JSON list of C-alpha atoms in Angstrom, two decimals:
[
{"chain": "A", "resi": 23, "resn": "PRO", "atom": "CA", "xyz": [9.46, -30.13, 40.24]},
{"chain": "A", "resi": 24, "resn": "SER", "atom": "CA", "xyz": [6.64, -28.98, 42.50]},
{"chain": "A", "resi": 25, "resn": "PHE", "atom": "CA", "xyz": [5.05, -26.18, 44.37]},
{"chain": "A", "resi": 26, "resn": "SER", "atom": "CA", "xyz": [2.52, -26.22, 47.15]},
{"chain": "A", "resi": 27, "resn": "LEU", "atom": "CA", "xyz": [0.17, -23.86, 48.96]},
{"chain": "A", "resi": 28, "resn": "PHE", "atom": "CA", "xyz": [1.93, -23.74, 52.25]},
{"chain": "A", "resi": 29, "resn": "ALA", "atom": "CA", "xyz": [-0.70, -21.77, 54.05]},
{"chain": "A", "resi": 30, "resn": "GLN", "atom": "CA", "xyz": [-4.05, -20.13, 53.74]},
{"chain": "A", "resi": 31, "resn": "PHE", "atom": "CA", "xyz": [-5.07, -17.39, 56.27]},
{"chain": "A", "resi": 32, "resn": "ALA", "atom": "CA", "xyz": [-6.84, -14.05, 56.35]},
{"chain": "A", "resi": 33, "resn": "GLY", "atom": "CA", "xyz": [-3.76, -12.07, 56.21]},
{"chain": "A", "resi": 34, "resn": "GLY", "atom": "CA", "xyz": [-2.53, -13.63, 52.96]},
{"chain": "A", "resi": 35, "resn": "THR", "atom": "CA", "xyz": [-1.57, -16.78, 51.24]},
{"chain": "A", "resi": 36, "resn": "SER", "atom": "CA", "xyz": [1.94, -18.24, 51.21]},
{"chain": "A", "resi": 37, "resn": "ILE", "atom": "CA", "xyz": [3.10, -20.07, 48.07]},
{"chain": "A", "resi": 38, "resn": "GLU", "atom": "CA", "xyz": [6.07, -22.40, 48.27]},
{"chain": "A", "resi": 39, "resn": "GLN", "atom": "CA", "xyz": [7.83, -23.86, 45.42]},
{"chain": "A", "resi": 40, "resn": "ASP", "atom": "CA", "xyz": [10.76, -26.35, 45.68]},
{"chain": "A", "resi": 41, "resn": "PRO", "atom": "CA", "xyz": [12.72, -26.71, 42.50]},
{"chain": "A", "resi": 42, "resn": "THR", "atom": "CA", "xyz": [15.58, -28.38, 44.29]},
{"chain": "A", "resi": 43, "resn": "ARG", "atom": "CA", "xyz": [16.29, -30.77, 41.37]},
{"chain": "A", "resi": 44, "resn": "TRP", "atom": "CA", "xyz": [15.91, -27.83, 38.90]},
{"chain": "A", "resi": 45, "resn": "ARG", "atom": "CA", "xyz": [18.60, -25.92, 37.16]},
{"chain": "A", "resi": 46, "resn": "PRO", "atom": "CA", "xyz": [18.22, -22.18, 37.44]},
{"chain": "A", "resi": 47, "resn": "ARG", "atom": "CA", "xyz": [15.31, -21.09, 35.19]},
{"chain": "A", "resi": 48, "resn": "HIS", "atom": "CA", "xyz": [12.66, -18.53, 34.51]},
{"chain": "A", "resi": 49, "resn": "LEU", "atom": "CA", "xyz": [9.67, -18.73, 36.73]},
{"chain": "A", "resi": 50, "resn": "CYS", "atom": "CA", "xyz": [6.21, -17.06, 36.53]},
{"chain": "A", "resi": 51, "resn": "LEU", "atom": "CA", "xyz": [3.65, -17.33, 39.34]},
{"chain": "A", "resi": 52, "resn": "GLN", "atom": "CA", "xyz": [0.43, -15.52, 38.71]},
{"chain": "A", "resi": 53, "resn": "VAL", "atom": "CA", "xyz": [-3.06, -15.22, 40.37]},
{"chain": "A", "resi": 54, "resn": "TYR", "atom": "CA", "xyz": [-6.36, -15.53, 38.38]},
{"chain": "A", "resi": 55, "resn": "ASN", "atom": "CA", "xyz": [-9.86, -15.03, 39.22]},
{"chain": "A", "resi": 56, "resn": "ILE", "atom": "CA", "xyz": [-12.52, -17.62, 38.24]},
{"chain": "A", "resi": 57, "resn": "LYS", "atom": "CA", "xyz": [-13.31, -15.72, 35.10]},
{"chain": "A", "resi": 58, "resn": "GLY", "atom": "CA", "xyz": [-9.74, -16.32, 33.91]},
{"chain": "A", "resi": 59, "resn": "GLN", "atom": "CA", "xyz": [-8.64, -12.74, 34.33]},
{"chain": "A", "resi": 60, "resn": "ARG", "atom": "CA", "xyz": [-5.33, -12.26, 35.69]},
{"chain": "A", "resi": 61, "resn": "VAL", "atom": "CA", "xyz": [-5.36, -10.45, 39.00]},
{"chain": "A", "resi": 62, "resn": "LYS", "atom": "CA", "xyz": [-1.64, -10.27, 39.87]},
{"chain": "A", "resi": 63, "resn": "THR", "atom": "CA", "xyz": [1.82, -11.44, 38.93]},
{"chain": "A", "resi": 64, "resn": "LEU", "atom": "CA", "xyz": [3.60, -12.50, 41.99]},
{"chain": "A", "resi": 65, "resn": "VAL", "atom": "CA", "xyz": [6.87, -13.65, 40.35]},
{"chain": "A", "resi": 66, "resn": "ASN", "atom": "CA", "xyz": [8.28, -13.26, 36.83]},
{"chain": "A", "resi": 67, "resn": "THR", "atom": "CA", "xyz": [11.90, -13.64, 37.10]},
{"chain": "A", "resi": 68, "resn": "PHE", "atom": "CA", "xyz": [14.85, -16.06, 36.75]},
{"chain": "A", "resi": 69, "resn": "VAL", "atom": "CA", "xyz": [15.34, -18.13, 39.98]},
{"chain": "A", "resi": 70, "resn": "ASP", "atom": "CA", "xyz": [18.13, -20.45, 41.27]},
{"chain": "A", "resi": 71, "resn": "ALA", "atom": "CA", "xyz": [17.47, -24.05, 42.22]},
{"chain": "A", "resi": 72, "resn": "GLY", "atom": "CA", "xyz": [16.23, -24.26, 45.93]},
{"chain": "A", "resi": 73, "resn": "ILE", "atom": "CA", "xyz": [13.17, -23.43, 47.95]},
{"chain": "A", "resi": 74, "resn": "HIS", "atom": "CA", "xyz": [11.40, -20.13, 47.35]},
{"chain": "A", "resi": 75, "resn": "SER", "atom": "CA", "xyz": [8.40, -18.71, 49.17]},
{"chain": "A", "resi": 76, "resn": "VAL", "atom": "CA", "xyz": [5.98, -15.92, 48.04]},
{"chain": "A", "resi": 77, "resn": "VAL", "atom": "CA", "xyz": [3.38, -14.35, 50.06]},
{"chain": "A", "resi": 78, "resn": "TRP", "atom": "CA", "xyz": [0.34, -12.97, 48.28]},
{"chain": "A", "resi": 79, "resn": "ASP", "atom": "CA", "xyz": [-1.37, -10.28, 50.43]},
{"chain": "A", "resi": 80, "resn": "GLY", "atom": "CA", "xyz": [-4.78, -10.41, 48.64]},
{"chain": "A", "resi": 81, "resn": "THR", "atom": "CA", "xyz": [-4.08, -7.45, 46.50]},
{"chain": "A", "resi": 82, "resn": "ASN", "atom": "CA", "xyz": [-4.30, -6.81, 42.77]},
{"chain": "A", "resi": 83, "resn": "GLU", "atom": "CA", "xyz": [-1.73, -5.24, 40.54]},
{"chain": "A", "resi": 84, "resn": "ASN", "atom": "CA", "xyz": [-2.85, -1.78, 41.56]},
{"chain": "A", "resi": 85, "resn": "GLY", "atom": "CA", "xyz": [-2.42, -2.66, 45.23]},
{"chain": "A", "resi": 86, "resn": "ARG", "atom": "CA", "xyz": [-6.11, -2.79, 45.94]},
{"chain": "A", "resi": 87, "resn": "ILE", "atom": "CA", "xyz": [-7.57, -5.52, 48.17]},
{"chain": "A", "resi": 88, "resn": "ILE", "atom": "CA", "xyz": [-9.51, -7.98, 46.00]},
{"chain": "A", "resi": 89, "resn": "ALA", "atom": "CA", "xyz": [-13.00, -9.47, 46.82]},
{"chain": "A", "resi": 90, "resn": "PRO", "atom": "CA", "xyz": [-13.24, -12.70, 48.83]},
{"chain": "A", "resi": 91, "resn": "GLY", "atom": "CA", "xyz": [-13.68, -15.72, 46.69]},
{"chain": "A", "resi": 92, "resn": "ILE", "atom": "CA", "xyz": [-11.96, -18.55, 44.80]},
{"chain": "A", "resi": 93, "resn": "TYR", "atom": "CA", "xyz": [-8.83, -17.78, 42.88]},
{"chain": "A", "resi": 94, "resn": "LEU", "atom": "CA", "xyz": [-6.30, -19.80, 41.03]},
{"chain": "A", "resi": 95, "resn": "ILE", "atom": "CA", "xyz": [-2.50, -19.70, 41.47]},
{"chain": "A", "resi": 96, "resn": "HIS", "atom": "CA", "xyz": [-0.68, -20.64, 38.18]},
{"chain": "A", "resi": 97, "resn": "ILE", "atom": "CA", "xyz": [2.94, -21.39, 37.90]},
{"chain": "A", "resi": 98, "resn": "TYR", "atom": "CA", "xyz": [4.81, -21.55, 34.64]},
{"chain": "A", "resi": 99, "resn": "THR", "atom": "CA", "xyz": [8.31, -22.73, 34.02]},
{"chain": "A", "resi": 100, "resn": "LYS", "atom": "CA", "xyz": [10.09, -24.84, 31.57]},
{"chain": "A", "resi": 101, "resn": "GLY", "atom": "CA", "xyz": [8.39, -28.23, 31.85]},
{"chain": "A", "resi": 102, "resn": "VAL", "atom": "CA", "xyz": [5.82, -27.15, 34.44]},
{"chain": "A", "resi": 103, "resn": "ASN", "atom": "CA", "xyz": [2.42, -25.65, 33.88]},
{"chain": "A", "resi": 104, "resn": "SER", "atom": "CA", "xyz": [0.33, -26.22, 37.00]},
{"chain": "A", "resi": 105, "resn": "SER", "atom": "CA", "xyz": [-2.38, -24.53, 39.09]},
{"chain": "A", "resi": 106, "resn": "ALA", "atom": "CA", "xyz": [-4.12, -24.67, 42.44]},
{"chain": "A", "resi": 107, "resn": "LYS", "atom": "CA", "xyz": [-7.34, -23.23, 43.62]},
{"chain": "A", "resi": 108, "resn": "ILE", "atom": "CA", "xyz": [-7.19, -21.06, 46.74]},
{"chain": "A", "resi": 109, "resn": "ILE", "atom": "CA", "xyz": [-9.95, -19.36, 48.93]},
{"chain": "A", "resi": 110, "resn": "HIS", "atom": "CA", "xyz": [-9.25, -15.61, 49.49]},
{"chain": "A", "resi": 111, "resn": "PHE", "atom": "CA", "xyz": [-11.23, -14.26, 52.44]}
]
């Protein structure tokens, strides 16, 4: 199982995960700031096997645009706990 940051651009960040070999399972995809504080939960649901994409528009849970900087995207699912740095500008 894997996920990748598909693109980074001023209008948002696209996160793509490819669980083609997975069975259907719960998936949680969250954005954290460098202090370790959760900024936004992008996905927290049951997903089928296949390719899924999520676009983060640079907002927090309240819909406010966050400050430019380095953020972490965390993906959690059975057997996978991974993260990647992104630059939001």
